[in-house]
mmCIF file of C-alpha atoms and ligand atoms in Angstrom:
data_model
loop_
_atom_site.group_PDB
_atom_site.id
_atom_site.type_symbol
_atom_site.label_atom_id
_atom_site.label_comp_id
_atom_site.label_asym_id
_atom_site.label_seq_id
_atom_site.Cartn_x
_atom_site.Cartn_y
_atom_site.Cartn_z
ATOM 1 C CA UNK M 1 79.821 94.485 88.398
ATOM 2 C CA UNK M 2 83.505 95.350 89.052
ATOM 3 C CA UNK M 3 84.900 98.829 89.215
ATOM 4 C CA UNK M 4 86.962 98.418 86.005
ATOM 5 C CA UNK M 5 87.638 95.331 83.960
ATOM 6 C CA UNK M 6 89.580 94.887 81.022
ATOM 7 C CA UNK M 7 89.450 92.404 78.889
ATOM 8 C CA UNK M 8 91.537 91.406 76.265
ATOM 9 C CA UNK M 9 93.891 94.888 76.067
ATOM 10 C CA UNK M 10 95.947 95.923 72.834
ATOM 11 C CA UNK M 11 97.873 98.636 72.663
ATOM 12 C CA UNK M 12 101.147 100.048 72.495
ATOM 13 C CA UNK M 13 103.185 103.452 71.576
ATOM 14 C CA UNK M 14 102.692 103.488 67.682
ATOM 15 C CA UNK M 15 104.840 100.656 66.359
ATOM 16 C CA UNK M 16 104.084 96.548 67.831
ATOM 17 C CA UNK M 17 101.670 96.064 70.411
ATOM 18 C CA UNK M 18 103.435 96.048 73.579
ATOM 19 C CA UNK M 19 99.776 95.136 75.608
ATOM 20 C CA UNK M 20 98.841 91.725 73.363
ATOM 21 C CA UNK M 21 95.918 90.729 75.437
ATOM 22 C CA UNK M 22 95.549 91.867 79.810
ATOM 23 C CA UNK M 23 92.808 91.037 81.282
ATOM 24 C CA UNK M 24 91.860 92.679 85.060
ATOM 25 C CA UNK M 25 89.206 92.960 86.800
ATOM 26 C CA UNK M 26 88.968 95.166 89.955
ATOM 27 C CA UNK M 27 86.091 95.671 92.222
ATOM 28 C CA UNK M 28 85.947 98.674 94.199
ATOM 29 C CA UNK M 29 86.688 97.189 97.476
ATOM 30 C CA UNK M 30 90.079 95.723 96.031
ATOM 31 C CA UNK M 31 93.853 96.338 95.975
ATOM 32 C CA UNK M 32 95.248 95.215 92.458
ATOM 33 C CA UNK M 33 98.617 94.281 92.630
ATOM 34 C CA UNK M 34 100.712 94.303 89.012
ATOM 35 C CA UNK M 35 103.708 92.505 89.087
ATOM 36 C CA UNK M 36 106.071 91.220 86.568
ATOM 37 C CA UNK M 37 109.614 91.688 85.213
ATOM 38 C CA UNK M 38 110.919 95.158 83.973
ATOM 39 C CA UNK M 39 109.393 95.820 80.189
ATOM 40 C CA UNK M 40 106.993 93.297 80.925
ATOM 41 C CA UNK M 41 104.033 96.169 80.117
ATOM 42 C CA UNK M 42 103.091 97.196 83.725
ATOM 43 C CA UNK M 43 103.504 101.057 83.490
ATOM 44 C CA UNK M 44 101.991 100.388 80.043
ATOM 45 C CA UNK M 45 99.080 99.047 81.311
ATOM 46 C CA UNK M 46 98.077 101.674 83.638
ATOM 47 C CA UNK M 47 99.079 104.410 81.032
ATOM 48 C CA UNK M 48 96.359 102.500 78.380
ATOM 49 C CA UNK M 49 93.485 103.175 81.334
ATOM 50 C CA UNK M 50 94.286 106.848 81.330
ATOM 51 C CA UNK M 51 94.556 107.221 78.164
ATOM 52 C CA UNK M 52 97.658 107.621 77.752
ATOM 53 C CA UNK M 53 98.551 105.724 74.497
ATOM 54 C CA UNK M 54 96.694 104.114 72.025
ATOM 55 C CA UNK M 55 94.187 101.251 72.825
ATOM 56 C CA UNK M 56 94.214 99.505 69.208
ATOM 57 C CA UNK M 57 92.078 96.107 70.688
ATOM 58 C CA UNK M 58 89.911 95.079 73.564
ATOM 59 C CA UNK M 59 87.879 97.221 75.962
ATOM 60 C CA UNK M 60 88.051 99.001 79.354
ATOM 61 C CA UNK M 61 84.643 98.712 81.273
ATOM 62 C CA UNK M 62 84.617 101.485 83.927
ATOM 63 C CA UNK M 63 81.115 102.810 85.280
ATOM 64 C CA UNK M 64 79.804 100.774 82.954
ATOM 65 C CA UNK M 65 81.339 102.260 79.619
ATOM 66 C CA UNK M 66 83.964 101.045 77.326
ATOM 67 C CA UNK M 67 86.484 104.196 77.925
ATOM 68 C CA UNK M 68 89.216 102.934 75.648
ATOM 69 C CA UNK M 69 91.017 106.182 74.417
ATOM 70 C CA UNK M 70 89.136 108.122 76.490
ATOM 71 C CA UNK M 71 91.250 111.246 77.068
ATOM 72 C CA UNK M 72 92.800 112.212 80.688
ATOM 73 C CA UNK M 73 90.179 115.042 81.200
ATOM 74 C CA UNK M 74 87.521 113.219 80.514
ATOM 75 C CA UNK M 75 89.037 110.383 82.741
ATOM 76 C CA UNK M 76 89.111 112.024 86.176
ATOM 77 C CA UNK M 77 85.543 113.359 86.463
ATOM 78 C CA UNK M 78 84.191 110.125 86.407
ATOM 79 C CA UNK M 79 86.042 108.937 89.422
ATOM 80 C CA UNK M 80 89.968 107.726 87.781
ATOM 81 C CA UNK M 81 93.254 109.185 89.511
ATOM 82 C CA UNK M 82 96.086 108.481 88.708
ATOM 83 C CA UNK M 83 99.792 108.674 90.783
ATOM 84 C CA UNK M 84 102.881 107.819 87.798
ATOM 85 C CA UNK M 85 106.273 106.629 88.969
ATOM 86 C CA UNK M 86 108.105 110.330 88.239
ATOM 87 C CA UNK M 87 107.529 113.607 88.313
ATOM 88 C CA UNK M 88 103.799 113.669 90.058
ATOM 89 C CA UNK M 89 104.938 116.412 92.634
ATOM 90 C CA UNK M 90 105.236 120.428 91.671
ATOM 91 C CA UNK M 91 108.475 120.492 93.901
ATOM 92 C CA UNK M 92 108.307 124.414 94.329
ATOM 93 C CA UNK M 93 104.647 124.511 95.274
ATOM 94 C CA UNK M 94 103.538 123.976 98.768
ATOM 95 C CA UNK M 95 102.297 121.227 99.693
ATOM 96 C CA UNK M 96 98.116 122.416 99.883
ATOM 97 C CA UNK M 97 99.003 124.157 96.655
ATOM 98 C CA UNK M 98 99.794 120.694 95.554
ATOM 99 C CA UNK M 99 96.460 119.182 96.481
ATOM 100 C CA UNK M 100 94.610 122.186 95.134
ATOM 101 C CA UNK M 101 95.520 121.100 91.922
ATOM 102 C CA UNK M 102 94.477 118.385 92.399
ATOM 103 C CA UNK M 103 90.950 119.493 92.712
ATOM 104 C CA UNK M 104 91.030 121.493 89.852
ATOM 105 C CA UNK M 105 88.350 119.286 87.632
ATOM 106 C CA UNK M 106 86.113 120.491 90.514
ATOM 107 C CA UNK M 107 83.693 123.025 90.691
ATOM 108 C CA UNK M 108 82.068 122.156 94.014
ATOM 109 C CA UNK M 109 83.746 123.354 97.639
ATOM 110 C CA UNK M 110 86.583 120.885 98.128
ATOM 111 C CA UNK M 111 87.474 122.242 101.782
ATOM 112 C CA UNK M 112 86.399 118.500 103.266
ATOM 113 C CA UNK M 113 87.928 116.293 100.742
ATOM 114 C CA UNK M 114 91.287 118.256 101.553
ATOM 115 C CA UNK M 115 90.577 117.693 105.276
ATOM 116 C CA UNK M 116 89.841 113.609 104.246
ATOM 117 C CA UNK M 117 93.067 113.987 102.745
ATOM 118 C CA UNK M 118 95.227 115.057 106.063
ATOM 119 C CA UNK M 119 92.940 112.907 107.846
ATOM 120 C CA UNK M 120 94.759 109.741 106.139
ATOM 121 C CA UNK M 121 98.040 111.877 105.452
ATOM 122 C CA UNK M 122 98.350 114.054 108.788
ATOM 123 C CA UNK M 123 102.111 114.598 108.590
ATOM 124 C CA UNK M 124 100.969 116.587 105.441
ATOM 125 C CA UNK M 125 98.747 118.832 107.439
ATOM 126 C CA UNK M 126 101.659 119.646 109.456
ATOM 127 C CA UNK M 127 104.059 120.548 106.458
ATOM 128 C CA UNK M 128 100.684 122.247 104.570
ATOM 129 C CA UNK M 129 103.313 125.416 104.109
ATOM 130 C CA UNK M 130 106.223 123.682 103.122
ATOM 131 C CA UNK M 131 107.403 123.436 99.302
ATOM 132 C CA UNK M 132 106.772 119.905 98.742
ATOM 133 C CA UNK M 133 110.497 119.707 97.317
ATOM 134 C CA UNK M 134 111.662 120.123 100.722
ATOM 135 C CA UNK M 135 109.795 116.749 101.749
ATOM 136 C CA UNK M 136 111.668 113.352 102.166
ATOM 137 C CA UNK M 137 110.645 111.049 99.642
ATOM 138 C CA UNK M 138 107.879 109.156 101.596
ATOM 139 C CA UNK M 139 106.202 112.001 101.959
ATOM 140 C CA UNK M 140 106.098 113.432 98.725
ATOM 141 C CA UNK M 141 104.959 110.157 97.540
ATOM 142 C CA UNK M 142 102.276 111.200 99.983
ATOM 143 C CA UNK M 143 101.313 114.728 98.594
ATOM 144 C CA UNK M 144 101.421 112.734 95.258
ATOM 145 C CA UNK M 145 98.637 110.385 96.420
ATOM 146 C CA UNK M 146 96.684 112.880 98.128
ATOM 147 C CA UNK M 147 96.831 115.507 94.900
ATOM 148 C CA UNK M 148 95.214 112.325 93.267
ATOM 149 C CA UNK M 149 92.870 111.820 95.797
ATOM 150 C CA UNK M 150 91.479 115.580 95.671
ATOM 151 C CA UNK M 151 89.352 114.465 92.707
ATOM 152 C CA UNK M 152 87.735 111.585 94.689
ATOM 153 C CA UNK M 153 88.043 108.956 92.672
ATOM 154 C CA UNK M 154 86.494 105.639 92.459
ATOM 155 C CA UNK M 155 90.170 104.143 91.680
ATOM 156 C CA UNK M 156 93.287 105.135 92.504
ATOM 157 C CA UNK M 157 96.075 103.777 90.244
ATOM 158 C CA UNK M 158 99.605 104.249 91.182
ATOM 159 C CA UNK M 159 102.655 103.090 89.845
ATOM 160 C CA UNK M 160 105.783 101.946 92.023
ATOM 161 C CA UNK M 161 104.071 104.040 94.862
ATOM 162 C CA UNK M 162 107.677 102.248 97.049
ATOM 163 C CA UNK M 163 110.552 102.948 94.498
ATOM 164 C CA UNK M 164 113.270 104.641 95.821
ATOM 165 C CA UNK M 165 111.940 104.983 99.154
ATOM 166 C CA UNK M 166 113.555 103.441 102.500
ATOM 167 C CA UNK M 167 112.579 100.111 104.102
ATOM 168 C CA UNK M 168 110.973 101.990 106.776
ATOM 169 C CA UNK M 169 109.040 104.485 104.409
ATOM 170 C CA UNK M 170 107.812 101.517 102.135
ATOM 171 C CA UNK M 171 105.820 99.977 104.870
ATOM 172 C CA UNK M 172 104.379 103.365 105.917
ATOM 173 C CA UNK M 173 102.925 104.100 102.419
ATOM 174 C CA UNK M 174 101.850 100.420 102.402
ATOM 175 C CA UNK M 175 99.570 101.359 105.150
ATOM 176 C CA UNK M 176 98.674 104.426 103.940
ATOM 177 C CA UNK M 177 97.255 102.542 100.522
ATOM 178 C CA UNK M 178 95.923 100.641 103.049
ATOM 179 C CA UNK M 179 93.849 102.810 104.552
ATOM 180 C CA UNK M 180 93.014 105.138 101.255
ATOM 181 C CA UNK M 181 91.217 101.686 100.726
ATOM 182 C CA UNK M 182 89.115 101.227 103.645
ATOM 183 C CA UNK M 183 87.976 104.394 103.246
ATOM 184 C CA UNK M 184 86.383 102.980 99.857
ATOM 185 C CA UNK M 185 88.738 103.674 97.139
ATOM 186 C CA UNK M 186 89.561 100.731 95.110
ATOM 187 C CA UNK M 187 93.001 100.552 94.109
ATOM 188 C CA UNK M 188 95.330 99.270 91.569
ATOM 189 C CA UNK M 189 98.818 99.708 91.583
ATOM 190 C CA UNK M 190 101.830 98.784 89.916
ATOM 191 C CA UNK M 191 104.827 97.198 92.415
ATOM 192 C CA UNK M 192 108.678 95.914 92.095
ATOM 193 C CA UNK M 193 108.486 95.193 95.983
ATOM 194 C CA UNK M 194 106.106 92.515 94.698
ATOM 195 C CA UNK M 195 106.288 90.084 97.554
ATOM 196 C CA UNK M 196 105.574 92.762 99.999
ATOM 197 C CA UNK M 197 102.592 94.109 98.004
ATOM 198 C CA UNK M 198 101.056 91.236 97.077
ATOM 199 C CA UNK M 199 101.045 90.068 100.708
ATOM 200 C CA UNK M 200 97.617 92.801 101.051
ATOM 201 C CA UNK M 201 96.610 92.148 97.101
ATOM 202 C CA UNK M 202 93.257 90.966 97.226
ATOM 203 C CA UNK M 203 93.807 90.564 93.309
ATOM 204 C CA UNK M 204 97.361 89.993 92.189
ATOM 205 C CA UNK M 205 98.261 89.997 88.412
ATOM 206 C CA UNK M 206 102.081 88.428 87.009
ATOM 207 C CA UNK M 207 102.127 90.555 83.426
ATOM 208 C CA UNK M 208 105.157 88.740 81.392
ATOM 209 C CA UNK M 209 105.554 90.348 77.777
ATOM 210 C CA UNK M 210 102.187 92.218 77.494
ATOM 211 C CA UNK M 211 99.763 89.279 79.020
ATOM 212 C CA UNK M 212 98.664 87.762 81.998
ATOM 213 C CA UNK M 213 100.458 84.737 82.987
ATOM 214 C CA UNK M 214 99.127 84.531 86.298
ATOM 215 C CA UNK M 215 96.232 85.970 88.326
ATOM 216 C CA UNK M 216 94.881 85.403 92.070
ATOM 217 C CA UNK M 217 95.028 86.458 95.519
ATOM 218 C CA UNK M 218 97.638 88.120 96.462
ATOM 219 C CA UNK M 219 98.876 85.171 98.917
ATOM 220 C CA UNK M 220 97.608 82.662 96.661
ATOM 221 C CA UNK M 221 100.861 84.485 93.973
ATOM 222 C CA UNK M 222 102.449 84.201 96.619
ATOM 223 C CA UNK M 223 102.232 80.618 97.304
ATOM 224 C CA UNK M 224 102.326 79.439 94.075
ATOM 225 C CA UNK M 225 105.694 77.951 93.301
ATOM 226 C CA UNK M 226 106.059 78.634 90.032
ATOM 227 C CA UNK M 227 105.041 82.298 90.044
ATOM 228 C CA UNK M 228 107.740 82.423 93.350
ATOM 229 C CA UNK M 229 110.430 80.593 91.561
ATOM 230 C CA UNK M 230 110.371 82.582 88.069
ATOM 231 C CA UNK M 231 108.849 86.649 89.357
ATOM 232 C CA UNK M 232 109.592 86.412 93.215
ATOM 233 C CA UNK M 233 113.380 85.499 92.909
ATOM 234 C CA UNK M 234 112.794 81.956 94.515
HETATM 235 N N1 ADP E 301 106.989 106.034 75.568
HETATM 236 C C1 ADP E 301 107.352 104.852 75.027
HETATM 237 N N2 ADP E 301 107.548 104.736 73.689
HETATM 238 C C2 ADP E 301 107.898 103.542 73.138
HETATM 239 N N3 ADP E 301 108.063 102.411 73.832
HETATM 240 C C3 ADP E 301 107.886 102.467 75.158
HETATM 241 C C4 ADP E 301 107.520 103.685 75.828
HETATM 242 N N4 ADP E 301 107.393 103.426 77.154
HETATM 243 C C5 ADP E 301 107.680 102.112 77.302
HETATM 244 N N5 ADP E 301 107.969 101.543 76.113
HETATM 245 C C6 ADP E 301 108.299 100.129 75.896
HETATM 246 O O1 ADP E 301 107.191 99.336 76.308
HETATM 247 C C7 ADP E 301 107.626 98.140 76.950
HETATM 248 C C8 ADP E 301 106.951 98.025 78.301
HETATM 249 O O2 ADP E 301 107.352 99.119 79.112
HETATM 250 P P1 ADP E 301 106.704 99.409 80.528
HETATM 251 O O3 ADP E 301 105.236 99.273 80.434
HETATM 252 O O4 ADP E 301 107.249 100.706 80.956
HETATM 253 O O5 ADP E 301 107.311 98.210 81.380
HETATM 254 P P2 ADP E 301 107.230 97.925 82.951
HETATM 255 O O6 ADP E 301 106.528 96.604 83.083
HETATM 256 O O7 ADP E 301 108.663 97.808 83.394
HETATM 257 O O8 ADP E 301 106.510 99.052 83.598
HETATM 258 C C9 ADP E 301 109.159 98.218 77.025
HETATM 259 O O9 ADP E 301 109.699 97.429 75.973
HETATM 260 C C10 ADP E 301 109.440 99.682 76.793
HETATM 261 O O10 ADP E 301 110.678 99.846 76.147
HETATM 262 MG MG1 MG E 302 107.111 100.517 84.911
#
């Protein structure tokens, strides 16, 4: 059974559907990989998981319920995080204030998922002090995935996890979603660095004007002429 699948998606912000039918499937020892031109729906799609707008058709299978319009708070308890493109850092708090928050659907002792959490991230432990404002951009991207991570989730989503950051910094969180998945969080993510993120998709999904136009590997994307030609730039 995968992790989450949706089938058949509708939604949108009130007036037309901008979602007219995604399918995706992830399992939980995947990376999903969105692609797709700007407007085509990606950012949409992650914000109809979490509830974020209205889901008017279609389900959302996750631990085996249908949690269309299920609300945020009901969302991250049962094991969904989610990282958006702006905003997901509180600039003036430190950076373990940051990932206390992030624990705060918990009522358990969270002291080892924090140490998981600069385990993976361990420039993070070193700056634990710090006001996460005063971070580079990389690494606040960093606090942002491990605030997410504090709830241990089943799935991490996170959109554009690379924009704005530096060639050197986009391959380092690369990794570091990378490893958040070994350690046995399934991912799905949204990228504009496609061809670079799709290279370690184990699912890759084109989204052109709220559907699926293509779906595979990664590589296979990748490969396949006519998804390189018309959403890779050649
Ligand atoms: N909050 C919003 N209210 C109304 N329309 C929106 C909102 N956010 C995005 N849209 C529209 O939805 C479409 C898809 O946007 P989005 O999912 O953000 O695209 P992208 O694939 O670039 O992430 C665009 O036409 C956009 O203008
Ligand atoms: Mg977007």
């Amino acid at each position: 059974m995968p992790l989450i699948e949706l089938k058949h998606v509708v939604g949108g912000y009130g007036g037309a559907p901008i979602l007219n039918g995604v399918n995706i499937a992830i399992e939980k020892s995947d990376i999903g990989v969105i692609v797709g031109p700007n407007g085509a729906g990606k950012s949409t799609t992650l914000k109809a998981i979490f509830g974020l707008l209205k889901v008017t058709g279609g389900t959302i299978d996750f631990g085996g319920e249908n949690i269309a319009n299920s609300l945020p708070d009901k969302l991250v308890p049962k094991g969904l995080s989610f990282v958006p493109q702006e905003k997901n850092v509180f600039t003036s708090m430190s950076v373990e204030e940051n990932l206390e928050m992030g624990a705060f659907t918990r009522r358990d002792d969270f002291s080892r998922t924090m140490q998981w959490v600069y385990g993976m991230f361990p420039v993070l432990a070193e700056k634990r002090r710090q006001p996460a404002g005063e971070l580079s951009g990389g690494q606040r991207q960093m606090v942002a995935m491990g605030r997410a991570l504090m709830s241990k989730p089943s799935l991490l989503m996170l959109d554009e996890p690379s924009a704005g950051l530096s060639p050197r910094y986009v391959i380092e969180i690369f990794e570091t979603i990378q490893r958040v998945n070994k350690e046995g969080v399934g991912i799905l993510m949204v990228e504009q660095n496609a061809r670079q993120a799709l290279a370690f998709a184990s699912k890759g999904f084109v989204l052109a004007g709220g559907q699926n136009r293509f779906t595979g590997t990664g590589p296979e994307l990748i490969a396949d002429p006519e998804v390189a030609k018309s959403f890779l730039g050649g």
